[in-house]
Amino acid sequence: MNQMNQTEAWEFVLLGFSDRPTLEPVLFTIFFFIYLFILLGNIGIIILTATDPHLQTPMYFFLQNLAFLNLCYTTAVVPKMLSNLISTKKTISYHMCMGQTYVSLFLGAAECILLAVMAFDRFIAVCHPLRYTVIMNSQTCIKIAAASWTISFLVSVVPLYLSLPPLCAPYVINHVFCEAPVLLHMICTDTSLNELLMLVGGLGTLMLPFILILISYGYIIDAIIRIRTTSGRWKAFSTCSSHLTVVIIYYGTGMFMYMRPKSSYSPENDKLISIFYSVINPMLNPIIYSFRNKEVKESLKRAFGMSVLDKSY
């Protein structure tokens, strides 16, 4: 293969689903409406949690951050994906490709850390309810959120930027968008260091937060078991079930994609996995976290008088 400096690669061919041309119009329609739902659902969460005094709590503050994160992630990925589905020239510029790679790493890491923070929030709420408002005050929440975003950037984007070597021609990416595991297969030189950095990054942004989540839920389950009344147990569990569902979905797909050897690369499977955590998960979050949540439904009723929500879900 011919080795070419990164700066000489002006664009890449992003194959996406070009091997299934008859499916592309159908996929475009599906992803378009999913993206529209993601925009409306997550913007709705941000507006609702920002304007309703009843939702001015730490849990909804972090949910607001998660909704904003989902908006940024999908907006970095889906519009170009939609464009490629209806275009005969399935290319992406070098700078946009690198941008997608950095954004996916940064926001992916931020979501991992944010989910761990939300688990800690639920741990305090269930295990230390009397001290909850003191521990999780507004200043603390803002500092935790700021730290989550900062740490995510430092442990994901910076190492990749400093270590990404030249890529090999032909510049063809058999994926739906640009992300680090896929670009590893286009590196001209030995990728051992890059794989090691990705593994270390995965341990820091995937495994460590996941372990913190497991510890938090260990204490939460123990506290729930100690509650004497069935109604009390159910109320405590219901505050955590939505978050636990999202954790299982997101961490399962993320670990599969980012914490495995290069030899296990499978283009078709990886496309599906990537779509799941970059498109499907942001679509499910508003449903799982909010529209099945009694407080959010009550807030919607106050805002829009939607009494029909009583019969929904």
PDB file of C-alpha atoms in Angstrom:
ATOM      1  CA  MET A   1       0.000   0.000   0.000  1.00  0.00           C
ATOM      2  CA  ASN A   2       1.084   3.538  -0.614  1.00  0.00           C
ATOM      3  CA  GLN A   3       1.700   5.528   2.517  1.00  0.00           C
ATOM      4  CA  MET A   4       0.381   9.078   2.404  1.00  0.00           C
ATOM      5  CA  ASN A   5       0.509  11.793   4.995  1.00  0.00           C
ATOM      6  CA  GLN A   6      -2.801  12.550   6.725  1.00  0.00           C
ATOM      7  CA  THR A   7      -2.879  16.103   5.405  1.00  0.00           C
ATOM      8  CA  GLU A   8      -2.844  14.820   1.798  1.00  0.00           C
ATOM      9  CA  ALA A   9      -6.047  12.819   2.241  1.00  0.00           C
ATOM     10  CA  TRP A  10      -8.703  15.388   1.405  1.00  0.00           C
ATOM     11  CA  GLU A  11     -11.676  13.031   1.479  1.00  0.00           C
ATOM     12  CA  PHE A  12     -12.735   9.465   2.164  1.00  0.00           C
ATOM     13  CA  VAL A  13     -15.311   7.198   0.599  1.00  0.00           C
ATOM     14  CA  LEU A  14     -17.832   6.300   3.298  1.00  0.00           C
ATOM     15  CA  LEU A  15     -19.489   3.105   2.080  1.00  0.00           C
ATOM     16  CA  GLY A  16     -22.310   2.919   4.621  1.00  0.00           C
ATOM     17  CA  PHE A  17     -25.038   0.711   3.131  1.00  0.00           C
ATOM     18  CA  SER A  18     -23.982   1.101  -0.509  1.00  0.00           C
ATOM     19  CA  ASP A  19     -23.880  -2.701  -0.853  1.00  0.00           C
ATOM     20  CA  ARG A  20     -27.682  -2.636  -0.414  1.00  0.00           C
ATOM     21  CA  PRO A  21     -28.794   0.131  -2.803  1.00  0.00           C
ATOM     22  CA  THR A  22     -32.448  -0.942  -2.828  1.00  0.00           C
ATOM     23  CA  LEU A  23     -32.606  -0.548   0.955  1.00  0.00           C
ATOM     24  CA  GLU A  24     -31.081   2.924   1.057  1.00  0.00           C
ATOM     25  CA  PRO A  25     -34.341   4.875   0.421  1.00  0.00           C
ATOM     26  CA  VAL A  26     -36.064   2.839   3.141  1.00  0.00           C
ATOM     27  CA  LEU A  27     -33.190   3.375   5.566  1.00  0.00           C
ATOM     28  CA  PHE A  28     -33.166   7.087   4.757  1.00  0.00           C
ATOM     29  CA  THR A  29     -36.857   7.361   5.687  1.00  0.00           C
ATOM     30  CA  ILE A  30     -36.401   5.372   8.903  1.00  0.00           C
ATOM     31  CA  PHE A  31     -33.321   7.290  10.065  1.00  0.00           C
ATOM     32  CA  PHE A  32     -34.857  10.628   9.095  1.00  0.00           C
ATOM     33  CA  PHE A  33     -37.868  10.102  11.358  1.00  0.00           C
ATOM     34  CA  ILE A  34     -35.694   8.661  14.131  1.00  0.00           C
ATOM     35  CA  TYR A  35     -33.475  11.756  13.949  1.00  0.00           C
ATOM     36  CA  LEU A  36     -36.536  14.003  14.006  1.00  0.00           C
ATOM     37  CA  PHE A  37     -37.788  12.188  17.110  1.00  0.00           C
ATOM     38  CA  ILE A  38     -34.352  12.513  18.747  1.00  0.00           C
ATOM     39  CA  LEU A  39     -34.357  16.262  18.116  1.00  0.00           C
ATOM     40  CA  LEU A  40     -37.898  16.811  19.370  1.00  0.00           C
ATOM     41  CA  GLY A  41     -37.587  14.425  22.329  1.00  0.00           C
ATOM     42  CA  ASN A  42     -34.270  15.687  23.654  1.00  0.00           C
ATOM     43  CA  ILE A  43     -35.000  19.366  23.022  1.00  0.00           C
ATOM     44  CA  GLY A  44     -38.316  18.808  24.806  1.00  0.00           C
ATOM     45  CA  ILE A  45     -36.493  17.325  27.809  1.00  0.00           C
ATOM     46  CA  ILE A  46     -34.070  20.261  27.947  1.00  0.00           C
ATOM     47  CA  ILE A  47     -36.866  22.857  27.779  1.00  0.00           C
ATOM     48  CA  LEU A  48     -39.097  21.006  30.238  1.00  0.00           C
ATOM     49  CA  THR A  49     -36.408  20.437  32.871  1.00  0.00           C
ATOM     50  CA  ALA A  50     -35.179  24.020  32.516  1.00  0.00           C
ATOM     51  CA  THR A  51     -38.596  25.689  32.846  1.00  0.00           C
ATOM     52  CA  ASP A  52     -40.565  23.518  35.290  1.00  0.00           C
ATOM     53  CA  PRO A  53     -39.699  24.277  38.964  1.00  0.00           C
ATOM     54  CA  HIS A  54     -40.846  20.765  39.941  1.00  0.00           C
ATOM     55  CA  LEU A  55     -38.031  19.309  37.822  1.00  0.00           C
ATOM     56  CA  GLN A  56     -35.253  21.473  39.266  1.00  0.00           C
ATOM     57  CA  THR A  57     -33.539  18.505  40.926  1.00  0.00           C
ATOM     58  CA  PRO A  58     -30.091  16.922  40.480  1.00  0.00           C
ATOM     59  CA  MET A  59     -31.535  13.917  38.637  1.00  0.00           C
ATOM     60  CA  TYR A  60     -33.147  16.113  35.986  1.00  0.00           C
ATOM     61  CA  PHE A  61     -30.119  18.392  35.808  1.00  0.00           C
ATOM     62  CA  PHE A  62     -27.977  15.424  34.787  1.00  0.00           C
ATOM     63  CA  LEU A  63     -30.745  14.207  32.478  1.00  0.00           C
ATOM     64  CA  GLN A  64     -30.617  17.640  30.843  1.00  0.00           C
ATOM     65  CA  ASN A  65     -26.886  17.153  30.258  1.00  0.00           C
ATOM     66  CA  LEU A  66     -27.553  13.706  28.797  1.00  0.00           C
ATOM     67  CA  ALA A  67     -30.202  15.093  26.434  1.00  0.00           C
ATOM     68  CA  PHE A  68     -27.805  17.812  25.233  1.00  0.00           C
ATOM     69  CA  LEU A  69     -25.085  15.201  24.752  1.00  0.00           C
ATOM     70  CA  ASN A  70     -27.425  13.015  22.679  1.00  0.00           C
ATOM     71  CA  LEU A  71     -28.354  15.984  20.503  1.00  0.00           C
ATOM     72  CA  CYS A  72     -24.697  16.780  19.810  1.00  0.00           C
ATOM     73  CA  TYR A  73     -23.741  13.160  19.119  1.00  0.00           C
ATOM     74  CA  THR A  74     -26.545  12.434  16.664  1.00  0.00           C
ATOM     75  CA  THR A  75     -26.166  15.799  14.926  1.00  0.00           C
ATOM     76  CA  ALA A  76     -22.489  15.026  14.325  1.00  0.00           C
ATOM     77  CA  VAL A  77     -23.337  11.646  12.803  1.00  0.00           C
ATOM     78  CA  VAL A  78     -26.861  11.340  11.390  1.00  0.00           C
ATOM     79  CA  PRO A  79     -27.102  14.262   8.888  1.00  0.00           C
ATOM     80  CA  LYS A  80     -24.068  12.993   6.953  1.00  0.00           C
ATOM     81  CA  MET A  81     -25.426   9.455   7.173  1.00  0.00           C
ATOM     82  CA  LEU A  82     -28.724  10.650   5.670  1.00  0.00           C
ATOM     83  CA  SER A  83     -26.890  12.571   2.958  1.00  0.00           C
ATOM     84  CA  ASN A  84     -24.897   9.498   1.947  1.00  0.00           C
ATOM     85  CA  LEU A  85     -28.020   7.339   1.783  1.00  0.00           C
ATOM     86  CA  ILE A  86     -29.491   9.480  -1.009  1.00  0.00           C
ATOM     87  CA  SER A  87     -26.251  10.489  -2.715  1.00  0.00           C
ATOM     88  CA  THR A  88     -24.357   8.664  -5.436  1.00  0.00           C
ATOM     89  CA  LYS A  89     -21.094  10.269  -4.318  1.00  0.00           C
ATOM     90  CA  LYS A  90     -20.634   8.765  -0.868  1.00  0.00           C
ATOM     91  CA  THR A  91     -17.709  10.825   0.310  1.00  0.00           C
ATOM     92  CA  ILE A  92     -16.783  12.639   3.485  1.00  0.00           C
ATOM     93  CA  SER A  93     -14.079  15.276   3.810  1.00  0.00           C
ATOM     94  CA  TYR A  94     -10.966  14.543   5.841  1.00  0.00           C
ATOM     95  CA  HIS A  95     -11.791  17.268   8.364  1.00  0.00           C
ATOM     96  CA  MET A  96     -15.397  16.132   8.795  1.00  0.00           C
ATOM     97  CA  CYS A  97     -14.228  12.537   9.230  1.00  0.00           C
ATOM     98  CA  MET A  98     -11.735  13.530  11.914  1.00  0.00           C
ATOM     99  CA  GLY A  99     -14.413  15.698  13.494  1.00  0.00           C
ATOM    100  CA  GLN A 100     -16.821  12.758  13.690  1.00  0.00           C
ATOM    101  CA  THR A 101     -14.068  10.593  15.174  1.00  0.00           C
ATOM    102  CA  TYR A 102     -13.186  13.099  17.893  1.00  0.00           C
ATOM    103  CA  VAL A 103     -16.820  13.931  18.665  1.00  0.00           C
ATOM    104  CA  SER A 104     -17.819  10.264  18.934  1.00  0.00           C
ATOM    105  CA  LEU A 105     -14.943   9.588  21.337  1.00  0.00           C
ATOM    106  CA  PHE A 106     -15.514  12.734  23.387  1.00  0.00           C
ATOM    107  CA  LEU A 107     -19.288  12.421  23.727  1.00  0.00           C
ATOM    108  CA  GLY A 108     -19.145   8.648  24.098  1.00  0.00           C
ATOM    109  CA  ALA A 109     -16.760   9.037  27.033  1.00  0.00           C
ATOM    110  CA  ALA A 110     -18.887  11.865  28.448  1.00  0.00           C
ATOM    111  CA  GLU A 111     -21.991   9.672  28.387  1.00  0.00           C
ATOM    112  CA  CYS A 112     -20.165   6.858  30.185  1.00  0.00           C
ATOM    113  CA  ILE A 113     -19.049   9.209  32.951  1.00  0.00           C
ATOM    114  CA  LEU A 114     -22.426  10.930  33.101  1.00  0.00           C
ATOM    115  CA  LEU A 115     -24.222   7.598  33.529  1.00  0.00           C
ATOM    116  CA  ALA A 116     -21.882   6.826  36.438  1.00  0.00           C
ATOM    117  CA  VAL A 117     -22.664  10.230  37.966  1.00  0.00           C
ATOM    118  CA  MET A 118     -26.391   9.544  37.615  1.00  0.00           C
ATOM    119  CA  ALA A 119     -25.919   6.188  39.352  1.00  0.00           C
ATOM    120  CA  PHE A 120     -24.148   7.977  42.215  1.00  0.00           C
ATOM    121  CA  ASP A 121     -27.041  10.451  42.363  1.00  0.00           C
ATOM    122  CA  ARG A 122     -29.522   7.563  42.686  1.00  0.00           C
ATOM    123  CA  PHE A 123     -27.299   5.966  45.353  1.00  0.00           C
ATOM    124  CA  ILE A 124     -27.432   9.133  47.466  1.00  0.00           C
ATOM    125  CA  ALA A 125     -31.191   9.513  46.890  1.00  0.00           C
ATOM    126  CA  VAL A 126     -31.991   5.932  47.953  1.00  0.00           C
ATOM    127  CA  CYS A 127     -29.341   5.260  50.601  1.00  0.00           C
ATOM    128  CA  HIS A 128     -29.011   8.732  52.156  1.00  0.00           C
ATOM    129  CA  PRO A 129     -32.335  10.496  51.469  1.00  0.00           C
ATOM    130  CA  LEU A 130     -32.079  12.881  54.435  1.00  0.00           C
ATOM    131  CA  ARG A 131     -28.693  14.179  53.283  1.00  0.00           C
ATOM    132  CA  TYR A 132     -29.537  14.191  49.571  1.00  0.00           C
ATOM    133  CA  THR A 133     -30.207  17.917  49.150  1.00  0.00           C
ATOM    134  CA  VAL A 134     -27.100  18.785  51.168  1.00  0.00           C
ATOM    135  CA  ILE A 135     -24.736  16.487  49.257  1.00  0.00           C
ATOM    136  CA  MET A 136     -26.212  17.039  45.786  1.00  0.00           C
ATOM    137  CA  ASN A 137     -26.643  20.806  45.950  1.00  0.00           C
ATOM    138  CA  SER A 138     -26.684  22.910  42.781  1.00  0.00           C
ATOM    139  CA  GLN A 139     -23.033  23.986  43.011  1.00  0.00           C
ATOM    140  CA  THR A 140     -21.886  20.403  43.467  1.00  0.00           C
ATOM    141  CA  CYS A 141     -23.954  19.246  40.482  1.00  0.00           C
ATOM    142  CA  ILE A 142     -22.516  21.957  38.230  1.00  0.00           C
ATOM    143  CA  LYS A 143     -18.948  21.085  39.277  1.00  0.00           C
ATOM    144  CA  ILE A 144     -19.563  17.353  38.711  1.00  0.00           C
ATOM    145  CA  ALA A 145     -21.046  17.988  35.260  1.00  0.00           C
ATOM    146  CA  ALA A 146     -18.165  20.297  34.283  1.00  0.00           C
ATOM    147  CA  ALA A 147     -15.631  17.730  35.493  1.00  0.00           C
ATOM    148  CA  SER A 148     -17.374  14.998  33.483  1.00  0.00           C
ATOM    149  CA  TRP A 149     -17.121  16.964  30.239  1.00  0.00           C
ATOM    150  CA  THR A 150     -13.508  18.017  30.895  1.00  0.00           C
ATOM    151  CA  ILE A 151     -12.260  14.554  31.851  1.00  0.00           C
ATOM    152  CA  SER A 152     -13.992  13.043  28.818  1.00  0.00           C
ATOM    153  CA  PHE A 153     -12.147  15.398  26.490  1.00  0.00           C
ATOM    154  CA  LEU A 154      -8.752  14.843  28.123  1.00  0.00           C
ATOM    155  CA  VAL A 155      -8.907  11.041  28.201  1.00  0.00           C
ATOM    156  CA  SER A 156     -10.405  10.489  24.740  1.00  0.00           C
ATOM    157  CA  VAL A 157      -9.716  13.215  22.190  1.00  0.00           C
ATOM    158  CA  VAL A 158      -6.234  14.307  23.285  1.00  0.00           C
ATOM    159  CA  PRO A 159      -4.607  10.811  23.180  1.00  0.00           C
ATOM    160  CA  LEU A 160      -6.116  10.101  19.749  1.00  0.00           C
ATOM    161  CA  TYR A 161      -5.032  13.471  18.350  1.00  0.00           C
ATOM    162  CA  LEU A 162      -1.462  12.943  19.553  1.00  0.00           C
ATOM    163  CA  SER A 163      -1.171   9.335  18.383  1.00  0.00           C
ATOM    164  CA  LEU A 164      -3.056   9.069  15.063  1.00  0.00           C
ATOM    165  CA  PRO A 165      -0.411   8.133  12.446  1.00  0.00           C
ATOM    166  CA  PRO A 166      -0.644   8.414   8.629  1.00  0.00           C
ATOM    167  CA  LEU A 167      -3.460   6.525   6.909  1.00  0.00           C
ATOM    168  CA  CYS A 168      -3.122   4.288   3.858  1.00  0.00           C
ATOM    169  CA  ALA A 169      -4.730   4.684   0.458  1.00  0.00           C
ATOM    170  CA  PRO A 170      -7.278   3.781  -0.818  1.00  0.00           C
ATOM    171  CA  TYR A 171      -9.278   5.935   1.557  1.00  0.00           C
ATOM    172  CA  VAL A 172     -12.377   3.753   1.744  1.00  0.00           C
ATOM    173  CA  ILE A 173     -14.233   3.400   5.054  1.00  0.00           C
ATOM    174  CA  ASN A 174     -16.625   0.458   5.256  1.00  0.00           C
ATOM    175  CA  HIS A 175     -18.760   1.977   7.984  1.00  0.00           C
ATOM    176  CA  VAL A 176     -21.694   4.356   8.528  1.00  0.00           C
ATOM    177  CA  PHE A 177     -19.588   7.156  10.040  1.00  0.00           C
ATOM    178  CA  CYS A 178     -15.994   7.820  11.075  1.00  0.00           C
ATOM    179  CA  GLU A 179     -14.899   6.485  14.450  1.00  0.00           C
ATOM    180  CA  ALA A 180     -11.628   5.345  15.959  1.00  0.00           C
ATOM    181  CA  PRO A 181     -11.972   1.517  15.795  1.00  0.00           C
ATOM    182  CA  VAL A 182     -12.701   1.714  12.061  1.00  0.00           C
ATOM    183  CA  LEU A 183      -9.813   4.100  11.293  1.00  0.00           C
ATOM    184  CA  LEU A 184      -7.397   1.636  12.927  1.00  0.00           C
ATOM    185  CA  HIS A 185      -7.749  -0.517   9.816  1.00  0.00           C
ATOM    186  CA  MET A 186      -6.510   2.321   7.601  1.00  0.00           C
ATOM    187  CA  ILE A 187      -3.270   2.972   9.505  1.00  0.00           C
ATOM    188  CA  CYS A 188      -0.135   2.291   7.459  1.00  0.00           C
ATOM    189  CA  THR A 189       2.174   1.500  10.362  1.00  0.00           C
ATOM    190  CA  ASP A 190       1.990  -0.929  13.267  1.00  0.00           C
ATOM    191  CA  THR A 191      -1.187  -0.292  15.286  1.00  0.00           C
ATOM    192  CA  SER A 192      -0.102  -1.901  18.567  1.00  0.00           C
ATOM    193  CA  LEU A 193       0.347   1.460  20.313  1.00  0.00           C
ATOM    194  CA  ASN A 194      -2.989   2.736  19.026  1.00  0.00           C
ATOM    195  CA  GLU A 195      -4.802  -0.410  20.143  1.00  0.00           C
ATOM    196  CA  LEU A 196      -3.142  -0.120  23.555  1.00  0.00           C
ATOM    197  CA  LEU A 197      -4.199   3.535  23.874  1.00  0.00           C
ATOM    198  CA  MET A 198      -7.746   2.625  22.892  1.00  0.00           C
ATOM    199  CA  LEU A 199      -7.776  -0.183  25.447  1.00  0.00           C
ATOM    200  CA  VAL A 200      -6.465   2.133  28.181  1.00  0.00           C
ATOM    201  CA  GLY A 201      -9.010   4.766  27.169  1.00  0.00           C
ATOM    202  CA  GLY A 202     -11.718   2.126  27.257  1.00  0.00           C
ATOM    203  CA  LEU A 203     -10.670   1.074  30.750  1.00  0.00           C
ATOM    204  CA  GLY A 204     -10.783   4.692  31.907  1.00  0.00           C
ATOM    205  CA  THR A 205     -14.015   5.774  30.251  1.00  0.00           C
ATOM    206  CA  LEU A 206     -15.934   2.492  30.059  1.00  0.00           C
ATOM    207  CA  MET A 207     -14.784   0.043  32.726  1.00  0.00           C
ATOM    208  CA  LEU A 208     -14.053   2.446  35.588  1.00  0.00           C
ATOM    209  CA  PRO A 209     -17.444   4.231  35.370  1.00  0.00           C
ATOM    210  CA  PHE A 210     -19.122   0.838  34.902  1.00  0.00           C
ATOM    211  CA  ILE A 211     -17.498  -0.471  38.091  1.00  0.00           C
ATOM    212  CA  LEU A 212     -18.676   2.654  39.951  1.00  0.00           C
ATOM    213  CA  ILE A 213     -22.190   2.015  38.632  1.00  0.00           C
ATOM    214  CA  LEU A 214     -22.078  -1.607  39.834  1.00  0.00           C
ATOM    215  CA  ILE A 215     -20.908  -0.499  43.288  1.00  0.00           C
ATOM    216  CA  SER A 216     -23.651   2.149  43.474  1.00  0.00           C
ATOM    217  CA  TYR A 217     -26.331  -0.334  42.490  1.00  0.00           C
ATOM    218  CA  GLY A 218     -24.969  -2.885  44.941  1.00  0.00           C
ATOM    219  CA  TYR A 219     -25.654  -0.427  47.766  1.00  0.00           C
ATOM    220  CA  ILE A 220     -28.996   0.568  46.218  1.00  0.00           C
ATOM    221  CA  ILE A 221     -30.209  -3.043  45.991  1.00  0.00           C
ATOM    222  CA  ASP A 222     -29.112  -3.666  49.572  1.00  0.00           C
ATOM    223  CA  ALA A 223     -31.038  -0.566  50.704  1.00  0.00           C
ATOM    224  CA  ILE A 224     -34.146  -1.588  48.741  1.00  0.00           C
ATOM    225  CA  ILE A 225     -34.130  -5.069  50.287  1.00  0.00           C
ATOM    226  CA  ARG A 226     -34.108  -3.489  53.750  1.00  0.00           C
ATOM    227  CA  ILE A 227     -37.271  -1.469  53.036  1.00  0.00           C
ATOM    228  CA  ARG A 228     -40.127  -3.138  54.885  1.00  0.00           C
ATOM    229  CA  THR A 229     -43.100  -2.176  52.700  1.00  0.00           C
ATOM    230  CA  THR A 230     -43.680  -3.438  49.162  1.00  0.00           C
ATOM    231  CA  SER A 231     -44.789   0.010  48.005  1.00  0.00           C
ATOM    232  CA  GLY A 232     -41.607   1.518  49.429  1.00  0.00           C
ATOM    233  CA  ARG A 233     -39.454  -1.038  47.629  1.00  0.00           C
ATOM    234  CA  TRP A 234     -41.266  -0.442  44.350  1.00  0.00           C
ATOM    235  CA  LYS A 235     -40.926   3.340  44.641  1.00  0.00           C
ATOM    236  CA  ALA A 236     -37.189   3.059  45.305  1.00  0.00           C
ATOM    237  CA  PHE A 237     -36.696   0.589  42.466  1.00  0.00           C
ATOM    238  CA  SER A 238     -38.729   2.655  39.989  1.00  0.00           C
ATOM    239  CA  THR A 239     -36.387   5.624  40.477  1.00  0.00           C
ATOM    240  CA  CYS A 240     -33.464   3.481  39.311  1.00  0.00           C
ATOM    241  CA  SER A 241     -34.924   1.087  36.714  1.00  0.00           C
ATOM    242  CA  SER A 242     -34.860   3.597  33.847  1.00  0.00           C
ATOM    243  CA  HIS A 243     -31.210   4.446  34.430  1.00  0.00           C
ATOM    244  CA  LEU A 244     -30.252   0.783  34.763  1.00  0.00           C
ATOM    245  CA  THR A 245     -31.912  -0.012  31.416  1.00  0.00           C
ATOM    246  CA  VAL A 246     -29.904   2.693  29.633  1.00  0.00           C
ATOM    247  CA  VAL A 247     -26.671   1.560  31.323  1.00  0.00           C
ATOM    248  CA  ILE A 248     -27.092  -2.037  30.124  1.00  0.00           C
ATOM    249  CA  ILE A 249     -27.848  -0.984  26.535  1.00  0.00           C
ATOM    250  CA  TYR A 250     -25.122   1.645  26.238  1.00  0.00           C
ATOM    251  CA  TYR A 251     -22.278  -0.112  28.029  1.00  0.00           C
ATOM    252  CA  GLY A 252     -22.997  -3.440  26.328  1.00  0.00           C
ATOM    253  CA  THR A 253     -22.623  -1.994  22.829  1.00  0.00           C
ATOM    254  CA  GLY A 254     -19.802   0.390  23.770  1.00  0.00           C
ATOM    255  CA  MET A 255     -17.628  -2.319  25.302  1.00  0.00           C
ATOM    256  CA  PHE A 256     -18.170  -4.569  22.292  1.00  0.00           C
ATOM    257  CA  MET A 257     -17.015  -1.828  19.917  1.00  0.00           C
ATOM    258  CA  TYR A 258     -14.126  -0.239  21.812  1.00  0.00           C
ATOM    259  CA  MET A 259     -12.659  -2.987  24.020  1.00  0.00           C
ATOM    260  CA  ARG A 260     -11.798  -5.786  21.636  1.00  0.00           C
ATOM    261  CA  PRO A 261      -8.806  -6.717  19.479  1.00  0.00           C
ATOM    262  CA  LYS A 262      -8.501  -5.422  15.928  1.00  0.00           C
ATOM    263  CA  SER A 263      -8.654  -9.010  14.631  1.00  0.00           C
ATOM    264  CA  SER A 264     -12.317  -9.337  15.643  1.00  0.00           C
ATOM    265  CA  TYR A 265     -13.372  -6.529  13.269  1.00  0.00           C
ATOM    266  CA  SER A 266     -16.572  -7.317  11.347  1.00  0.00           C
ATOM    267  CA  PRO A 267     -17.845  -4.468   9.113  1.00  0.00           C
ATOM    268  CA  GLU A 268     -21.483  -5.550   8.959  1.00  0.00           C
ATOM    269  CA  ASN A 269     -21.816  -6.275  12.682  1.00  0.00           C
ATOM    270  CA  ASP A 270     -19.957  -3.088  13.585  1.00  0.00           C
ATOM    271  CA  LYS A 271     -22.346  -0.984  11.500  1.00  0.00           C
ATOM    272  CA  LEU A 272     -25.306  -2.331  13.460  1.00  0.00           C
ATOM    273  CA  ILE A 273     -23.572  -1.873  16.813  1.00  0.00           C
ATOM    274  CA  SER A 274     -22.570   1.705  15.963  1.00  0.00           C
ATOM    275  CA  ILE A 275     -26.104   2.580  14.862  1.00  0.00           C
ATOM    276  CA  PHE A 276     -27.410   1.178  18.120  1.00  0.00           C
ATOM    277  CA  TYR A 277     -25.375   3.433  20.425  1.00  0.00           C
ATOM    278  CA  SER A 278     -25.258   6.480  18.144  1.00  0.00           C
ATOM    279  CA  VAL A 279     -28.865   6.525  16.878  1.00  0.00           C
ATOM    280  CA  ILE A 280     -31.128   4.022  18.630  1.00  0.00           C
ATOM    281  CA  ASN A 281     -29.924   4.761  22.158  1.00  0.00           C
ATOM    282  CA  PRO A 282     -30.449   8.561  21.872  1.00  0.00           C
ATOM    283  CA  MET A 283     -33.933   7.800  20.535  1.00  0.00           C
ATOM    284  CA  LEU A 284     -34.739   5.499  23.462  1.00  0.00           C
ATOM    285  CA  ASN A 285     -33.404   7.816  26.177  1.00  0.00           C
ATOM    286  CA  PRO A 286     -36.327  10.304  26.081  1.00  0.00           C
ATOM    287  CA  ILE A 287     -38.775   7.378  26.223  1.00  0.00           C
ATOM    288  CA  ILE A 288     -37.012   5.423  28.959  1.00  0.00           C
ATOM    289  CA  TYR A 289     -36.055   8.368  31.158  1.00  0.00           C
ATOM    290  CA  SER A 290     -38.876  10.808  30.679  1.00  0.00           C
ATOM    291  CA  PHE A 291     -42.060   9.783  28.946  1.00  0.00           C
ATOM    292  CA  ARG A 292     -42.448   6.780  31.261  1.00  0.00           C
ATOM    293  CA  ASN A 293     -41.681   8.986  34.256  1.00  0.00           C
ATOM    294  CA  LYS A 294     -44.602  10.163  36.386  1.00  0.00           C
ATOM    295  CA  GLU A 295     -43.014  13.520  37.240  1.00  0.00           C
ATOM    296  CA  VAL A 296     -42.315  14.298  33.582  1.00  0.00           C
ATOM    297  CA  LYS A 297     -45.839  13.294  32.561  1.00  0.00           C
ATOM    298  CA  GLU A 298     -47.255  15.582  35.236  1.00  0.00           C
ATOM    299  CA  SER A 299     -44.990  18.363  33.997  1.00  0.00           C
ATOM    300  CA  LEU A 300     -46.228  17.863  30.438  1.00  0.00           C
ATOM    301  CA  LYS A 301     -49.818  18.007  31.657  1.00  0.00           C
ATOM    302  CA  ARG A 302     -49.110  21.281  33.436  1.00  0.00           C
ATOM    303  CA  ALA A 303     -47.396  22.685  30.354  1.00  0.00           C
ATOM    304  CA  PHE A 304     -49.785  21.535  27.659  1.00  0.00           C
ATOM    305  CA  GLY A 305     -52.865  20.257  29.472  1.00  0.00           C
ATOM    306  CA  MET A 306     -52.301  16.815  28.004  1.00  0.00           C
ATOM    307  CA  SER A 307     -54.575  14.815  30.283  1.00  0.00           C
ATOM    308  CA  VAL A 308     -54.561  12.043  27.705  1.00  0.00           C
ATOM    309  CA  LEU A 309     -51.139  11.080  29.084  1.00  0.00           C
ATOM    310  CA  ASP A 310     -52.942   9.500  32.031  1.00  0.00           C
ATOM    311  CA  LYS A 311     -53.976   6.710  29.680  1.00  0.00           C
ATOM    312  CA  SER A 312     -50.556   6.359  28.051  1.00  0.00           C
ATOM    313  CA  TYR A 313     -47.768   4.007  29.041  1.00  0.00           C
TER     314      TYR A 313
END
